[in-house]
Amino acid sequence: MDLQDQIHDMMSRRTFLGQTGAGIGTLALASLLNPGAALAASGPALGKPHFPPKVKRVIYLFQSGAPSQLELFDYKPRLETMWGQELPESVRKGQRLTGMTAGQSRFPLAASAFKFAQHGQSRAWVSELLPYTSRVVDDLCFIKTMHTEAINHDPAVTFIQTGSQQAGRPSFGSWVSYGLGSDNQNMPAFVVLLSKGRNGDQPLYAKLWSNGFLPSVHQGVVFRSGPDPVFYLNNPPGIDRTSRRRMLDYLAKLHQEQVKHVLDPEIDNRMQQYEMAYRMQASVPETLDLSKEPNYIFDLYGPDSRQPGTFAANCLLARKLIEKDVKFVQLYHQGWDQHGNLPNDIKVQTKSVDQASAALVMDLKQRGLLDDTLVIWGGEFGRTNYSQGKLKKDNYGRDHHPRCYTIWMAGAGIKKSFVYGETDEFGYNIARDPVHVHDFQATVMHLMGVDHEKLTFKHQGRRYRLTDVHGKVIKPLLA
Amino acid sequence: MILLQAPSDWALFFGHFHPLIVHLPIGFLFIAGLLEVGRRLGAVSLTDSVISLILFWSAVSATVACLFGYLLSLGGGYEAEILEEHQWQGIGVAVFAWVAWLVKSERFGDRIPFGSLLYVPALVVSIVLLMVAGHHGGALTHGSDYLTQYTPEPFRSLAGMPPRKESEVAIKPLADVNQALVYEQVVNPILQARCVQCHNAEKSKGDLRFDTAEMLRKGGEGGPVFVPGKGLDSELIKRCLLPLDDDEHMPPKGKTQLTDSQVAILSWWIDQGAPFDKKVADLTVTDAVKPALAQLGSGAPAGGSSAAPAAATGPAPEPEVLTMQVPAADAGALETVRKTGLLVMPLSKEQNQLEVSAVNARAFGDADAAALTALDEQLVWLKLSNTSVGDGALTQIAKLKNLHKLHLEQTKITDAGLKNLKGLPHLTYLNLYGTAISDAGLAELAGIKSLRTLYLWQTKVTPAGIAQLKKAAPQLEIIGGLNEQAIATFATSVTQPAIESPKATKQ
């Protein structure tokens, strides 16, 4: 409908201008119909941040499946003393459960099977599962009181990525691309990298990095490690760069003809995407070239980093992309959904992320990039303090828990060596300083120089924004 | 008249419509006057009934405006003398409008002796009173000098007015913050800029006045506005910190708000006992307020630092060089810079400051650097990493006086070039990683007092050189990065919990 309206609108304006034939009208018409000019003019929505940004680029290390905060960051000695006892109703307060544990007759409290220690100046608790991360806590800002509205993976991931539990809204990175544009015309502003720790976990969908109703140039571009990082980017055999250029030029002429008749703004987008792809044919191989990386850098990120497609290799790629001023690098790492067999499975998972996550922070720091890059590490919700299935000393599981979980951030504009918020002694509810998903989104937007209430897009008759009608910037997090 | 004795919500509700209604009689009476003049000059022809209708509605709307105006005045906070004059002038407008209508109307006009003689004087008096009342109404709302405060020269001198005060919004930078009188030069300018518009001798909302120290001490109808020693418990601070949507929030929604650093300063001043005669240097300057004070002028605030926990503080204010007003960059200069392959990006919507990046301009070299100097006022962030620039470019960069961040990593610059950076007063970030810089170059950097972070990974700098610089510039964070040895230690010294033999894990 919206598109129809838009076309109708443009048509009538064209008719009007055609009839008057006034000089200025013809000029406007010319710029309207000359896609070359339109191409040059179609910048980002804001073009400029609302205020000077602290963060120029984001690397979001999304831990898909929901890492257990109780095994990693949120140390609760009370769970040790009350091990195996029933979760008191005074704590649960009728909280809804997933279908996976709703049928359980008991909710036995489960303590972490892993030891905790305090690290760094902030004396932040980190478990023995993350020995590398615990080395860099002085560069980290922990938020222990993240909470969300969804209790299942798909709506929860969709919520933190797009601000809505229902699919169809633009992803975080798409909003950033739309609002701020690219700092490097030869690279997309929003790049997606995928990896997994454990097989057979929750799936990911392309809708998570979709542009939603925003122009399609803002959708996330998936990069893979290895010789062919972007699907279908390279010229097929027998086509060289010159003939590709000629082909694109003729195609652009055809598109321009088409625009005159249809006036579909997506044609402009399509032309921009072809041009971007053409530029990326040159820029991507150069950007992602790992051959000049010294061995000790691979050592820093860990042995996995030599193996394309791993989280560690993607962290290294993320750094390479950031060095080329890509605005928003969204990693997804699957495998955190430990409903059962948690103590062993989480070890596989932490081993796949720990060293590379810490290495990324250290590497960005020594290159001077952490000064205007923000690294975010966290999942879509937390895990329950009671065991799903049978509780044994060495084996248990945890169900989904939206009421509290921990994430960390590092880098520009936020406090270093800082722990924000506190959960209750059961690790079930928030005791103070809650941070809602929309608050988190608003805060990251704020760091990027964007007022989250002012970055909107009108679609189907209403203005949408990432934070819907919610979200407050959490000022105590800001440096 | 119970309604009028205590201002109920109803009274104030209608009262707030006064400024709206009041424009009706203004329009009606003026058009009546114009038509009357036009008719007498023969320019328009119309009947008495038209004029009569307009006059009737003039009188009705003027009466309603009087009534609403009275209701509005019950809310209080207006300068009594002007208010009284305005009130009687308004009533006069209504009365004379009624008289003018009466003598003109078909029904009553004939019954009034000498009615036709009264008409013109009544209309004229009504219009003149209208203008006077309108002027006083404006003075009540906006302050008595609102109309003429921007009178330009030479009319200003001709009218015998005093020279114009600096616009109250602009707070003048202080020569030396430490020697500034804390009330007179730090606190009062904030109050003058943000509060006095509604809390002054003429318009004292909430019976509260901030225009003199005495009145500030006295407080308003809710009692004192500050409790010496307890900033956060003071009404003055509380009101500023309430959510903008809260009815109690000050300044009211829609007015210019205090910045975070201004609130920090007020809060700190009250914490310090709210002294009216001391200097900044006499008080304890906490870490929380240091950046806010530093913003007020040159000369970093001294004074004992207290251990304010970092957690309690809000974000540090933006450095001035990023927020100050600079003229927009010249379009030709921008074009020249872009031609060298650089990307030019505005820092934000509000300001003209620019960021320039050479992310796709590897060939950018010393010869191109001269183009940057045309942007010397706007250019604050410059990224020339991975380009062909060397020491030659640094002589040009030295002219970029507002430079705040400078990326020179992976370039051919040497120790000799670094002395050019000494004259950059706002430089806080300098990235030299991957260059041939050695200890000799570091010595040049000690002189840049504004510098806060320095990146020296993969340079020829030695630990001894870093230690020496650290001594000379203790404010500086030096990031040396990890050498191969450190990485090897990092990568191997850690044990992760062993994973059991990979058995098929279900679910």
PDB file of C-alpha atoms in Angstrom, chain B residues 16 48 51:
ATOM      1  CA  HIS B  16      -4.510  29.633  30.805  1.00  0.00           C
ATOM      2  CA  ASP B  48     -23.775  50.495  10.542  1.00  0.00           C
ATOM      3  CA  ILE B  51     -19.625  47.788  12.360  1.00  0.00           C
TER       4      ILE B  51
END
